[in-house]
Amino acid sequence: MLSFAIIGAGRIGAVHARSVAAHPAARLALVADPDGEAAARIAGSVGSSGVRSTTDVADVFAATDVDAVIVGSPTRFHVPQIVAAVEAGKAVLTEKPVDLDLARVDECLAAVGDRADRVMVGFNRRFDPGFAEIARRVADGEIGALEQLTIISRDPAAAPAPYLVGSGGIFRDMTIHDFDMARFLLGEITEVSAVGQNLDPDIAAIGDFDAAVVTLRGANGGVATIINSRHCAAGYDQRLEAFGPLGSLEAANHTATAVRFNGRGVSGSSGPYLDFFLQRYEHAYSAELDHFITAIESGVAPSPSLRDGREALVLADAATVSATTGERVRLGAPVSA
Amino acid sequence: MLSFAIIGAGRIGAVHARSVAAHPAARLALVADPDGEAAARIAGSVGSSGVRSTTDVADVFAATDVDAVIVGSPTRFHVPQIVAAVEAGKAVLTEKPVDLDLARVDECLAAVGDRADRVMVGFNRRFDPGFAEIARRVADGEIGALEQLTIISRDPAAAPAPYLVGSGGIFRDMTIHDFDMARFLLGEITEVSAVGQNLDPDIAAIGDFDAAVVTLRGANGGVATIINSRHCAAGYDQRLEAFGPLGSLEAANHTATAVRFNGRGVSGSSGPYLDFFLQRYEHAYSAELDHFITAIESGVAPSPSLRDGREALVLADAATVSATTGERVRLGAPVSA
Amino acid sequence: MLSFAIIGAGRIGAVHARSVAAHPAARLALVADPDGEAAARIAGSVGSSGVRSTTDVADVFAATDVDAVIVGSPTRFHVPQIVAAVEAGKAVLTEKPVDLDLARVDECLAAVGDRADRVMVGFNRRFDPGFAEIARRVADGEIGALEQLTIISRDPAAAPAPYLVGSGGIFRDMTIHDFDMARFLLGEITEVSAVGQNLDPDIAAIGDFDAAVVTLRGANGGVATIINSRHCAAGYDQRLEAFGPLGSLEAANHTATAVRFNGRGVSGSSGPYLDFFLQRYEHAYSAELDHFITAIESGVAPSPSLRDGREALVLADAATVSATTGERVRLGAPVSA
Amino acid sequence: MLSFAIIGAGRIGAVHARSVAAHPAARLALVADPDGEAAARIAGSVGSSGVRSTTDVADVFAATDVDAVIVGSPTRFHVPQIVAAVEAGKAVLTEKPVDLDLARVDECLAAVGDRADRVMVGFNRRFDPGFAEIARRVADGEIGALEQLTIISRDPAAAPAPYLVGSGGIFRDMTIHDFDMARFLLGEITEVSAVGQNLDPDIAAIGDFDAAVVTLRGANGGVATIINSRHCAAGYDQRLEAFGPLGSLEAANHTATAVRFNGRGVSGSSGPYLDFFLQRYEHAYSAELDHFITAIESGVAPSPSLRDGREALVLADAATVSATTGERVRLGAPVSA
C-alpha cells in the first residue's frame, strides 16, 4: 500500500485523487494547495475518511505517512517540489513538462542524481491502451522496423490566452506529449523541422502558434510527423499511425458510443470524438498510476523518466527554433533515452 | 464470339445491352420490343454499327445470326419466350422471376427438358463481388459450417402501385432475390416462416405487404433470416452476414465514395448507400453475363439454373402462405438445387 | 446515501459490490451467501471498512442499516427474497429472470402489490450507453416510427451443461435480455415466432437449443428479429439496429482498443469483440445502479419494473412453445408495460 | 465526336485506349509506338474496326482525321510531341510530368503560347471521385478555410531500379501527383521543406530516396503534409485529409469488396487496399478523359493546365533541394495557378 500526497488541487490534481482512491494498492493521505478550500474539497471528494489537506506544501515533504508525491502544481513549481520531495525520501510522479527551461531541468537532474529512478514524468499517453498496444506490437516486430510515424493531435479548442501566455508556446505545452510519443515509438531523434501556423490572431498576438507540423528524423532512419492544431470541430483528435515494411497499425479516434446513424443523404455517422483529455485518457491516467505504484513498490525505475522529460523539452526547444528561423535543427548531442 | 438478341427495351434491357457491348466475347445483333422506338434507341446506343431492332419478337427466334437471347420482357412473357428461344436453338439468359405461377414454371421446365442446361436465370446478386467472395470463403471453410445467415435487403423507395399490382407480391417480386441468395449460401430449405408488415396503406390496399421478415430453416441445420422493406431513407440497403463456428463474414453497404466527414457533433459520416440496383449491382450484371458467355461457349450448364428459378418461387409461395395464414410452412418435397 | 446489502457472492454479486462501492451516494453494508468465505471476500474487497458478511440471508431483512437489497442469488431464490426484502421495507434490485415459472412471478407480483414501485429488475442492457442512446433517439423521433428492430446477441461460448440444465432454456436464460430490449424499444408485443437450432449435440441432449431466431410482432405494426447463438468466435456479439422511415440507428460491437492493422492481404483489422458481459456491460451495470439509487431516493418507481420482468418471461414462454411446436404464438392478452 | 490518336503503347496507353473506346463522344483513330506490334495490339484491342497503328509518330501529327492526341510516351518525348501536336492543330492530353527539366517545360510553354488552353496535363487524381468530392466540398465552404491538408501516398512496391534511374527522383516521379493535389486543394505554395529517407539500399545506391515527408506552406496560411513511401504491404495507400475550422473531410482507402471478417482474435477485417493506380484510379482516368473532351468540344481550357504541370515540377525541384541540403526552400516568385 503506497500512501500519496498530491500537490495542486486543480483539474489534474482531481483526476489523480480519483485514480489514487480507486487503486487497491494506494491511499490518499494529503492534498496541498495555496487555495485551502480547493485542497480540502479534493481531500473530501474521494470517499475515504482521514485525507488531510494543507495550504503549506512543506507539510507534504515533512509528512511521515507520505510515501509518494504527485506534483500537479503550475509548471514553474515542478522542479523545486520534485527536488524537495526526493530529498525527503519520497517517490515522485510529476506532471509534464518538468520545466519550460532546459537549464532548470538539467539542474533538477543534477540535484536528484541517482534518485531519478524514483521519479516518473506523467506522459500519460504512453499508457493509453491503444497507443500502448501499438508500442507493444511494434516492439514485437509485427510491422517490421518502424519507418514512418504519423501523429495527429488536435485540441477541441484553444485554452484562454492568459493560460497560453505562460505556456512556453505550443511546442513546449502541447506538442511535448507528441515529442514524447515519437521518442517512445521511434527512439532517438537527430533532426527537427517545424512549421508553425498563425490562424488565430489572438494567439499570434501573444507570439505563439496555434497550429504546427513537425518532422522528426530518428537515428534509425525512421521519420515521425506531428500535426497539431489548437482547435478541432469534431472534438479531441488523437490519432497515430505506425508504418513499417510489414504493415501499419493505426489508433483511431474514440467516440462516446458505437452508435451510427444512416438516413437521408448520410450513412455510418457516429457522434463526435471524446471531448478532451480527461475523457479520452481516463484509462491512461489510471494505468499510469498503476505503473508508477508497481515500479516503486518493486524497486525498479518507473518510465517515462526525468530524462525522458528532458529530451521531450529538447525537441520542443528545437522545434521552436526551427519554426521561428525556418531552419532545420540538427541535434548536436544524441538524444538518449 | 457470342451474338446476342435482347427482348425488352426497358431499363434492364438497356443494362444488358451495355454489358454485351462492353464484353470482348459478345456482340449485340438485335433488340426486340413492341415499342419500336425504344428498341431502336437501345440498338443505336451501344456504339457498334449494324445492331438491328424489331417490333416482332419472332424475328429473334428466326435470326440465324443470334446465338443467345436475353429475356428482359415483362414477367408474363418469360415462359413462352424462353421456350421459343430454346426451341430455336438459342441459349437463354432470362430475368427473374421465371413466372409468378409455379405451374407455368414447371411447364417451362418440361418443355425445355434437357436443354435447360442452356438456360440461365438472372439472379444477378450471386455475381456481386462481395456476395460471391463470401460464398467462396464459406465454401472454402473459413467460418466452418454456415449456421446463421442474415440478409438485409431494403429498396430505397417502393415502386409505383400499378407496378406492384402485377408484381406477384413482395415475396415473389423482391424477396425472390434473397430466397435465391439463401439457397446459394445455405443450400436446401425445409421450412419457411414469414411475417408481413403493412406500414404503407397504399400497398396494403392492393393486398400486398411493404415489409417482411422471413425465416428459413436449411436441411443442414442452418437458419437464414431475411429482412425486407420497400423503403430505406439512406438508399439501397443490401447487406449479408454469414455466421459459423469459426467466424463470420459480413458484406457491408456501398457508398459512392470513401469520403467521411467529421465536424461539430459528428464523426465518420459517409454519403448515403448507392441509390438502387443499377448502381449497386453494376459489376454483378457484367459478371453475370461473363459467366453466361463462358458457360455457353464451353458447353457447361450456366448457374443459377431454371430449376434455381423454380425453387426460389417455391420459397416465395411458401412465404406468401405463411405470412397470410400465420403458420409455418414445411416444404413437402425437398428443394433440390 | 443509500445503504445496500447484496445477496449472492458470485460473479454478479462482485460486480454489484464494486458498483456500490464506487457510487458516491451508496455504501455497502452487508453481503450474504451460504458460502461464508465468498461473502466475506466480497465484503472485504471494496476498500471500505465496516462491510459485514453473513451466511444467513435473514440477517439482510433484519438489518436496520440496510435500505436496499440487491438480489444476486440463484434464480429459484429470487421470488422469496424479493418478497421478504419488500416486506422488510427494503427497496430491491433483482437480477433477471425474476423466476423461470410465470405462476411464481405472478405470485411475487401479488405479494409485493403496490410496493412493486420499489422493485427494479436488472435488465442491465437498457443502461448500455449505446442502446440507451438509440432508445432516446428513437423516442425523439429521429428515425420516425420504429418499423424493424434487429437484435443480434451471441455469447462467446456456451456455459457448462450443468448450468444450462437448470437455466430454463435458451429463451428464458439468454434471449430474455433481448425480449426486454425488444419491449424497451418496440413496446407491446402481440405475436411470437421462434426457430430453435441444435448445432451442439451436448446441448441438444439436455433438451435445449443453442441457437435461435425469434420474430416478434409489435402492437404498433413494427417487427423485431432476435438472432441468438451460444457461441461466437470473435467474442461477445452484441448489436442492435433500429430502422424507421427516416433512417436507422445501429449499435456496433465494442473492441478493447481502436487499433487497426493493415498488412499483407488485410486492412482495417481490429481486435476481437469484448469478451463477455462483464466487460461489455461494465458501464451498464454502473448506470443501472445509478438509476435505481436516483429513483428510490426520489420516490419514483425504478424501471424496468417487476412487470417488465414478467412480460419478458411471457415472451420467453411463447418462444419456447413456438420453437417446440413450430407454430406462431399469438399473445392472448396484450402485454402491457 | 472527338477523334483521338494515342502516342505510346505501354501500360498507360492501353488505359487511355480503353477509356476512349468506352466514351460515347470519342473514337480512337490511331496508335503510334516505335514498337509496331504493341501499337497494333492496342489498336486491335478496343473492339472497333478501323483503328490504325503506326511506328512513325509523325503520322499522328499529319493525320487529318485526328482531333486530339494523348501523349503517353516516355517523359523525354513529351515536350516535342506536345509542341508538334499543338502546331498541327491538335488538342493534347499529356501524361505527367511534362518534363523533368523545368527549363524545357518553360520552352514548351513558350512554344505553345496561347494554344496552351488546348493542352491538359494528366494529373488523374484530381478526377478521383473521392478527392474531387472533397475539393468540391472544401470549395463549398463545408469545413471553412482549409488549414491543414494531409496526403498519404504509398506505392505497393518500388518500380525496378532501371525505371527509377531515369525517373527524376521520388519527388519528380511520385510526389509530383501529391504536389498537384496540394495545389489543387490549397492553392499557391510559398515554402517547401522535405525530408528524404533511404530505407532501401538499392534505391539509395542510385541516389534516390524511397520514402519522404514534405511540408508545404500555402500563401493563405494553410499547410500541406505529404507522406510518401515506395512500398506498402497492404497495397496502394492513397489517403487524404482536409482540415478546417468547421470540420474535416477524409478520403479513405479502397478495397476490392466491402466484405469484413470477424473470428478468433480479430474483427472488422477487410481485404487489402486496391493494388495499384490502374485499379485505384480506374474511374479517375475515365473522368479525366471526359473532362478533356467536354472542355475541348466546348472551347474552354481544360484543367489541370500546362502551367499546373510546370508548378508541380517547381515544387518537386524545391523538395529535391530541401531534402538534399536540409534547408527549407522559399519559392522566390509566387506560384500561380
XYZ file of C-alpha atoms in Angstrom, chain A residues 47-178:
132
model
C -14.925 8.895 -0.207
C -12.261 7.803 2.271
C -12.046 9.351 5.696
C -8.850 10.779 7.068
C -7.495 12.548 3.996
C -5.828 15.744 5.185
C -5.387 18.992 3.337
C -2.956 21.864 3.743
C -2.042 25.222 2.231
C 1.642 24.694 3.042
C 3.473 22.466 0.607
C 6.236 21.925 3.202
C 3.736 19.718 5.048
C 3.938 17.284 2.171
C 7.665 16.813 2.434
C 7.533 16.602 6.223
C 4.684 14.097 6.375
C 5.974 10.783 7.675
C 2.928 8.928 6.354
C 3.517 10.010 2.744
C 5.486 7.618 0.522
C 4.908 9.240 -2.841
C 4.106 12.720 -4.118
C 2.153 13.614 -7.208
C 3.268 17.037 -8.449
C 0.335 18.705 -10.173
C 1.174 22.345 -9.416
C 1.852 25.049 -12.041
C 4.921 24.246 -14.110
C 7.268 26.771 -12.501
C 6.949 24.934 -9.155
C 7.705 21.471 -10.542
C 11.497 21.486 -10.176
C 11.762 22.702 -6.576
C 8.924 20.396 -5.493
C 10.456 17.382 -7.262
C 13.802 18.070 -5.614
C 12.299 18.661 -2.175
C 10.175 15.534 -2.397
C 13.109 13.400 -3.479
C 15.273 14.834 -0.742
C 12.546 13.985 1.752
C 12.747 10.386 0.525
C 9.524 10.397 -1.413
C 8.897 8.816 -4.812
C 7.592 11.384 -7.287
C 5.115 11.356 -10.156
C 5.296 14.780 -11.764
C 3.110 16.310 -14.415
C 4.725 17.371 -17.652
C 6.619 19.463 -18.606
C 9.321 19.193 -15.943
C 10.068 22.859 -16.626
C 9.956 25.196 -19.596
C 13.681 25.977 -19.237
C 16.117 23.235 -20.167
C 18.767 24.635 -17.808
C 16.438 24.208 -14.867
C 15.576 20.663 -15.927
C 19.282 19.905 -16.002
C 19.664 21.424 -12.531
C 16.820 19.179 -11.412
C 18.527 16.127 -12.848
C 21.776 17.095 -11.147
C 20.080 17.667 -7.819
C 18.145 14.430 -7.970
C 21.112 12.368 -9.137
C 20.745 8.644 -8.616
C 17.368 9.107 -7.056
C 15.970 9.871 -10.523
C 14.958 6.228 -10.600
C 12.264 7.148 -8.093
C 10.836 9.910 -10.299
C 8.357 9.474 -13.127
C 7.089 12.080 -15.592
C 3.369 11.973 -16.384
C 3.403 11.482 -20.126
C 0.063 9.787 -19.739
C -0.395 8.917 -23.399
C 2.189 6.156 -23.194
C -0.421 4.394 -21.048
C -3.369 4.856 -23.385
C -4.471 1.286 -24.143
C -4.414 1.884 -27.899
C -1.050 3.613 -28.102
C 0.442 1.125 -25.631
C -0.877 -1.741 -27.767
C 0.770 -0.240 -30.839
C 4.065 0.228 -28.974
C 3.951 -3.396 -27.878
C 3.065 -4.718 -31.334
C 5.785 -2.593 -32.973
C 8.279 -3.875 -30.407
C 7.099 -7.405 -31.176
C 8.076 -6.841 -34.812
C 4.580 -7.093 -36.258
C 5.182 -4.337 -38.812
C 8.971 -4.666 -39.062
C 11.222 -1.699 -38.339
C 9.202 1.465 -37.788
C 9.730 3.637 -40.850
C 7.086 6.361 -40.663
C 5.157 7.506 -37.640
C 2.279 9.929 -38.048
C 0.768 11.600 -35.009
C -2.297 13.796 -35.371
C -3.103 15.658 -32.196
C -5.639 18.435 -32.109
C -7.286 20.003 -29.103
C -11.016 20.725 -29.296
C -10.443 24.432 -28.601
C -7.598 26.697 -27.578
C -7.078 27.397 -23.899
C -7.678 31.003 -22.877
C -4.926 33.441 -23.846
C -3.838 34.106 -20.222
C -3.014 30.405 -19.875
C -1.208 30.256 -23.196
C 0.937 33.300 -22.373
C 2.752 31.353 -19.688
C 2.622 28.028 -21.502
C 6.032 28.209 -23.137
C 4.467 28.061 -26.573
C 2.661 25.322 -28.474
C 5.722 23.077 -28.759
C 6.552 23.035 -25.036
C 2.934 22.988 -23.910
C 1.035 20.802 -26.373
C 3.420 19.111 -28.793
C 5.564 17.961 -25.859
C 3.217 14.959 -25.494
C 3.731 14.103 -29.159
